[in-house]
Amino acid sequence: PVILSPQYYTVKAEDERVRVLEYRLKPGQKEAMHSHPAYVIYFFGPANLRATFEDGKTTDSSVTEGEVVVRDPLTHAIENIGDTELHVVLVELKSNTH
């Protein structure tokens, strides 16, 4: 996602095990289809978003301040359909090679 949508992502830390990203998406903004490895996401505030998946299906969801979600690898595009900025920290888990 950092390569496809660098305007929304900032790499805060990275090593051989994890990559930590800060992500901000203002109301009305959309990002391109992209993929994540398994990851954990922390939401700094409430937001309403629409996820579009590779098969074209969409889901709308609302998140709350302090919510934490653990996700398996995923490919999607995100649109902020609310009136608050979507602000999160994602911790992407890299494959363990030993």
JSON list of N, CA and C in Angstrom, two decimals, residues 46-85:
[
{"chain": "A", "resi": 46, "resn": "PRO", "atom": "N", "xyz": [-13.33, 7.42, 15.68]},
{"chain": "A", "resi": 46, "resn": "PRO", "atom": "CA", "xyz": [-14.43, 6.81, 14.93]},
{"chain": "A", "resi": 46, "resn": "PRO", "atom": "C", "xyz": [-14.35, 7.18, 13.46]},
{"chain": "A", "resi": 47, "resn": "ALA", "atom": "N", "xyz": [-14.81, 6.27, 12.61]},
{"chain": "A", "resi": 47, "resn": "ALA", "atom": "CA", "xyz": [-14.83, 6.52, 11.17]},
{"chain": "A", "resi": 47, "resn": "ALA", "atom": "C", "xyz": [-15.80, 5.55, 10.51]},
{"chain": "A", "resi": 48, "resn": "ASN", "atom": "N", "xyz": [-16.26, 5.93, 9.33]},
{"chain": "A", "resi": 48, "resn": "ASN", "atom": "CA", "xyz": [-17.11, 5.07, 8.50]},
{"chain": "A", "resi": 48, "resn": "ASN", "atom": "C", "xyz": [-16.36, 4.81, 7.20]},
{"chain": "A", "resi": 49, "resn": "LEU", "atom": "N", "xyz": [-16.27, 3.55, 6.83]},
{"chain": "A", "resi": 49, "resn": "LEU", "atom": "CA", "xyz": [-15.50, 3.24, 5.64]},
{"chain": "A", "resi": 49, "resn": "LEU", "atom": "C", "xyz": [-16.17, 2.16, 4.81]},
{"chain": "A", "resi": 50, "resn": "ARG", "atom": "N", "xyz": [-15.80, 2.15, 3.54]},
{"chain": "A", "resi": 50, "resn": "ARG", "atom": "CA", "xyz": [-16.27, 1.14, 2.59]},
{"chain": "A", "resi": 50, "resn": "ARG", "atom": "C", "xyz": [-15.06, 0.41, 2.05]},
{"chain": "A", "resi": 51, "resn": "ALA", "atom": "N", "xyz": [-15.09, -0.91, 2.18]},
{"chain": "A", "resi": 51, "resn": "ALA", "atom": "CA", "xyz": [-14.03, -1.75, 1.63]},
{"chain": "A", "resi": 51, "resn": "ALA", "atom": "C", "xyz": [-14.55, -2.42, 0.37]},
{"chain": "A", "resi": 52, "resn": "THR", "atom": "N", "xyz": [-13.73, -2.38, -0.69]},
{"chain": "A", "resi": 52, "resn": "THR", "atom": "CA", "xyz": [-14.04, -3.09, -1.93]},
{"chain": "A", "resi": 52, "resn": "THR", "atom": "C", "xyz": [-12.99, -4.17, -2.10]},
{"chain": "A", "resi": 53, "resn": "PHE", "atom": "N", "xyz": [-13.44, -5.40, -2.36]},
{"chain": "A", "resi": 53, "resn": "PHE", "atom": "CA", "xyz": [-12.54, -6.54, -2.45]},
{"chain": "A", "resi": 53, "resn": "PHE", "atom": "C", "xyz": [-12.29, -6.91, -3.91]},
{"chain": "A", "resi": 54, "resn": "GLU", "atom": "N", "xyz": [-11.33, -7.80, -4.13]},
{"chain": "A", "resi": 54, "resn": "GLU", "atom": "CA", "xyz": [-10.92, -8.18, -5.48]},
{"chain": "A", "resi": 54, "resn": "GLU", "atom": "C", "xyz": [-12.08, -8.68, -6.34]},
{"chain": "A", "resi": 55, "resn": "ASP", "atom": "N", "xyz": [-13.07, -9.32, -5.72]},
{"chain": "A", "resi": 55, "resn": "ASP", "atom": "CA", "xyz": [-14.20, -9.86, -6.47]},
{"chain": "A", "resi": 55, "resn": "ASP", "atom": "C", "xyz": [-15.29, -8.82, -6.75]},
{"chain": "A", "resi": 56, "resn": "GLY", "atom": "N", "xyz": [-15.03, -7.56, -6.32]},
{"chain": "A", "resi": 56, "resn": "GLY", "atom": "CA", "xyz": [-15.98, -6.48, -6.55]},
{"chain": "A", "resi": 56, "resn": "GLY", "atom": "C", "xyz": [-16.99, -6.27, -5.44]},
{"chain": "A", "resi": 57, "resn": "LYS", "atom": "N", "xyz": [-17.05, -7.18, -4.49]},
{"chain": "A", "resi": 57, "resn": "LYS", "atom": "CA", "xyz": [-17.97, -7.03, -3.36]},
{"chain": "A", "resi": 57, "resn": "LYS", "atom": "C", "xyz": [-17.52, -5.89, -2.47]},
{"chain": "A", "resi": 58, "resn": "THR", "atom": "N", "xyz": [-18.49, -5.22, -1.85]},
{"chain": "A", "resi": 58, "resn": "THR", "atom": "CA", "xyz": [-18.18, -4.13, -0.93]},
{"chain": "A", "resi": 58, "resn": "THR", "atom": "C", "xyz": [-18.83, -4.38, 0.42]},
{"chain": "A", "resi": 59, "resn": "THR", "atom": "N", "xyz": [-18.21, -3.85, 1.46]},
{"chain": "A", "resi": 59, "resn": "THR", "atom": "CA", "xyz": [-18.80, -3.85, 2.79]},
{"chain": "A", "resi": 59, "resn": "THR", "atom": "C", "xyz": [-18.58, -2.48, 3.41]},
{"chain": "A", "resi": 60, "resn": "ASP", "atom": "N", "xyz": [-19.62, -1.98, 4.09]},
{"chain": "A", "resi": 60, "resn": "ASP", "atom": "CA", "xyz": [-19.51, -0.74, 4.83]},
{"chain": "A", "resi": 60, "resn": "ASP", "atom": "C", "xyz": [-19.37, -1.07, 6.30]},
{"chain": "A", "resi": 61, "resn": "SER", "atom": "N", "xyz": [-18.53, -0.33, 7.00]},
{"chain": "A", "resi": 61, "resn": "SER", "atom": "CA", "xyz": [-18.36, -0.58, 8.42]},
{"chain": "A", "resi": 61, "resn": "SER", "atom": "C", "xyz": [-18.09, 0.72, 9.16]},
{"chain": "A", "resi": 62, "resn": "SER", "atom": "N", "xyz": [-18.38, 0.69, 10.44]},
{"chain": "A", "resi": 62, "resn": "SER", "atom": "CA", "xyz": [-18.07, 1.80, 11.34]},
{"chain": "A", "resi": 62, "resn": "SER", "atom": "C", "xyz": [-17.09, 1.29, 12.36]},
{"chain": "A", "resi": 63, "resn": "VAL", "atom": "N", "xyz": [-16.08, 2.11, 12.66]},
{"chain": "A", "resi": 63, "resn": "VAL", "atom": "CA", "xyz": [-15.10, 1.75, 13.67]},
{"chain": "A", "resi": 63, "resn": "VAL", "atom": "C", "xyz": [-15.15, 2.78, 14.78]},
{"chain": "A", "resi": 64, "resn": "THR", "atom": "N", "xyz": [-14.69, 2.39, 15.96]},
{"chain": "A", "resi": 64, "resn": "THR", "atom": "CA", "xyz": [-14.72, 3.26, 17.12]},
{"chain": "A", "resi": 64, "resn": "THR", "atom": "C", "xyz": [-13.32, 3.59, 17.60]},
{"chain": "A", "resi": 65, "resn": "GLU", "atom": "N", "xyz": [-13.19, 4.65, 18.36]},
{"chain": "A", "resi": 65, "resn": "GLU", "atom": "CA", "xyz": [-11.91, 5.04, 18.93]},
{"chain": "A", "resi": 65, "resn": "GLU", "atom": "C", "xyz": [-11.37, 3.92, 19.80]},
{"chain": "A", "resi": 66, "resn": "GLY", "atom": "N", "xyz": [-10.11, 3.57, 19.59]},
{"chain": "A", "resi": 66, "resn": "GLY", "atom": "CA", "xyz": [-9.47, 2.54, 20.39]},
{"chain": "A", "resi": 66, "resn": "GLY", "atom": "C", "xyz": [-9.72, 1.12, 19.93]},
{"chain": "A", "resi": 67, "resn": "GLU", "atom": "N", "xyz": [-10.52, 0.95, 18.87]},
{"chain": "A", "resi": 67, "resn": "GLU", "atom": "CA", "xyz": [-10.80, -0.39, 18.36]},
{"chain": "A", "resi": 67, "resn": "GLU", "atom": "C", "xyz": [-9.52, -1.00, 17.78]},
{"chain": "A", "resi": 68, "resn": "VAL", "atom": "N", "xyz": [-9.36, -2.29, 18.00]},
{"chain": "A", "resi": 68, "resn": "VAL", "atom": "CA", "xyz": [-8.21, -3.03, 17.46]},
{"chain": "A", "resi": 68, "resn": "VAL", "atom": "C", "xyz": [-8.75, -4.23, 16.69]},
{"chain": "A", "resi": 69, "resn": "VAL", "atom": "N", "xyz": [-8.24, -4.44, 15.48]},
{"chain": "A", "resi": 69, "resn": "VAL", "atom": "CA", "xyz": [-8.67, -5.55, 14.65]},
{"chain": "A", "resi": 69, "resn": "VAL", "atom": "C", "xyz": [-7.42, -6.32, 14.21]},
{"chain": "A", "resi": 70, "resn": "VAL", "atom": "N", "xyz": [-7.50, -7.64, 14.27]},
{"chain": "A", "resi": 70, "resn": "VAL", "atom": "CA", "xyz": [-6.43, -8.52, 13.79]},
{"chain": "A", "resi": 70, "resn": "VAL", "atom": "C", "xyz": [-6.93, -9.15, 12.50]},
{"chain": "A", "resi": 71, "resn": "ARG", "atom": "N", "xyz": [-6.16, -9.02, 11.43]},
{"chain": "A", "resi": 71, "resn": "ARG", "atom": "CA", "xyz": [-6.62, -9.50, 10.12]},
{"chain": "A", "resi": 71, "resn": "ARG", "atom": "C", "xyz": [-5.61, -10.45, 9.48]},
{"chain": "A", "resi": 72, "resn": "ASP", "atom": "N", "xyz": [-6.15, -11.41, 8.74]},
{"chain": "A", "resi": 72, "resn": "ASP", "atom": "CA", "xyz": [-5.35, -12.28, 7.89]},
{"chain": "A", "resi": 72, "resn": "ASP", "atom": "C", "xyz": [-4.93, -11.49, 6.65]},
{"chain": "A", "resi": 73, "resn": "PRO", "atom": "N", "xyz": [-4.02, -12.02, 5.84]},
{"chain": "A", "resi": 73, "resn": "PRO", "atom": "CA", "xyz": [-3.64, -11.34, 4.60]},
{"chain": "A", "resi": 73, "resn": "PRO", "atom": "C", "xyz": [-4.90, -10.98, 3.80]},
{"chain": "A", "resi": 74, "resn": "LEU", "atom": "N", "xyz": [-4.85, -9.82, 3.14]},
{"chain": "A", "resi": 74, "resn": "LEU", "atom": "CA", "xyz": [-6.06, -9.26, 2.56]},
{"chain": "A", "resi": 74, "resn": "LEU", "atom": "C", "xyz": [-5.72, -8.34, 1.41]},
{"chain": "A", "resi": 75, "resn": "THR", "atom": "N", "xyz": [-6.56, -8.35, 0.37]},
{"chain": "A", "resi": 75, "resn": "THR", "atom": "CA", "xyz": [-6.47, -7.39, -0.73]},
{"chain": "A", "resi": 75, "resn": "THR", "atom": "C", "xyz": [-7.79, -6.62, -0.78]},
{"chain": "A", "resi": 76, "resn": "HIS", "atom": "N", "xyz": [-7.69, -5.29, -0.77]},
{"chain": "A", "resi": 76, "resn": "HIS", "atom": "CA", "xyz": [-8.89, -4.46, -0.76]},
{"chain": "A", "resi": 76, "resn": "HIS", "atom": "C", "xyz": [-8.55, -3.04, -1.18]},
{"chain": "A", "resi": 77, "resn": "ALA", "atom": "N", "xyz": [-9.59, -2.24, -1.39]},
{"chain": "A", "resi": 77, "resn": "ALA", "atom": "CA", "xyz": [-9.48, -0.79, -1.55]},
{"chain": "A", "resi": 77, "resn": "ALA", "atom": "C", "xyz": [-10.37, -0.19, -0.48]},
{"chain": "A", "resi": 78, "resn": "ILE", "atom": "N", "xyz": [-9.99, 0.96, 0.05]},
{"chain": "A", "resi": 78, "resn": "ILE", "atom": "CA", "xyz": [-10.76, 1.60, 1.12]},
{"chain": "A", "resi": 78, "resn": "ILE", "atom": "C", "xyz": [-11.21, 2.99, 0.68]},
{"chain": "A", "resi": 79, "resn": "GLU", "atom": "N", "xyz": [-12.45, 3.33, 1.04]},
{"chain": "A", "resi": 79, "resn": "GLU", "atom": "CA", "xyz": [-13.01, 4.67, 0.82]},
{"chain": "A", "resi": 79, "resn": "GLU", "atom": "C", "xyz": [-13.55, 5.17, 2.15]},
{"chain": "A", "resi": 80, "resn": "ASN", "atom": "N", "xyz": [-13.23, 6.42, 2.49]},
{"chain": "A", "resi": 80, "resn": "ASN", "atom": "CA", "xyz": [-13.77, 7.04, 3.70]},
{"chain": "A", "resi": 80, "resn": "ASN", "atom": "C", "xyz": [-15.13, 7.63, 3.34]},
{"chain": "A", "resi": 81, "resn": "ILE", "atom": "N", "xyz": [-16.21, 6.99, 3.81]},
{"chain": "A", "resi": 81, "resn": "ILE", "atom": "CA", "xyz": [-17.56, 7.43, 3.48]},
{"chain": "A", "resi": 81, "resn": "ILE", "atom": "C", "xyz": [-18.20, 8.23, 4.61]},
{"chain": "A", "resi": 82, "resn": "GLY", "atom": "N", "xyz": [-17.42, 8.54, 5.63]},
{"chain": "A", "resi": 82, "resn": "GLY", "atom": "CA", "xyz": [-17.93, 9.30, 6.77]},
{"chain": "A", "resi": 82, "resn": "GLY", "atom": "C", "xyz": [-17.52, 10.76, 6.71]},
{"chain": "A", "resi": 83, "resn": "ASP", "atom": "N", "xyz": [-17.67, 11.43, 7.85]},
{"chain": "A", "resi": 83, "resn": "ASP", "atom": "CA", "xyz": [-17.31, 12.85, 7.93]},
{"chain": "A", "resi": 83, "resn": "ASP", "atom": "C", "xyz": [-16.16, 13.09, 8.90]},
{"chain": "A", "resi": 84, "resn": "THR", "atom": "N", "xyz": [-15.45, 12.02, 9.29]},
{"chain": "A", "resi": 84, "resn": "THR", "atom": "CA", "xyz": [-14.26, 12.15, 10.13]},
{"chain": "A", "resi": 84, "resn": "THR", "atom": "C", "xyz": [-13.09, 11.48, 9.42]},
{"chain": "A", "resi": 85, "resn": "GLU", "atom": "N", "xyz": [-11.88, 11.96, 9.71]},
{"chain": "A", "resi": 85, "resn": "GLU", "atom": "CA", "xyz": [-10.69, 11.36, 9.13]},
{"chain": "A", "resi": 85, "resn": "GLU", "atom": "C", "xyz": [-10.49, 9.95, 9.69]}
]
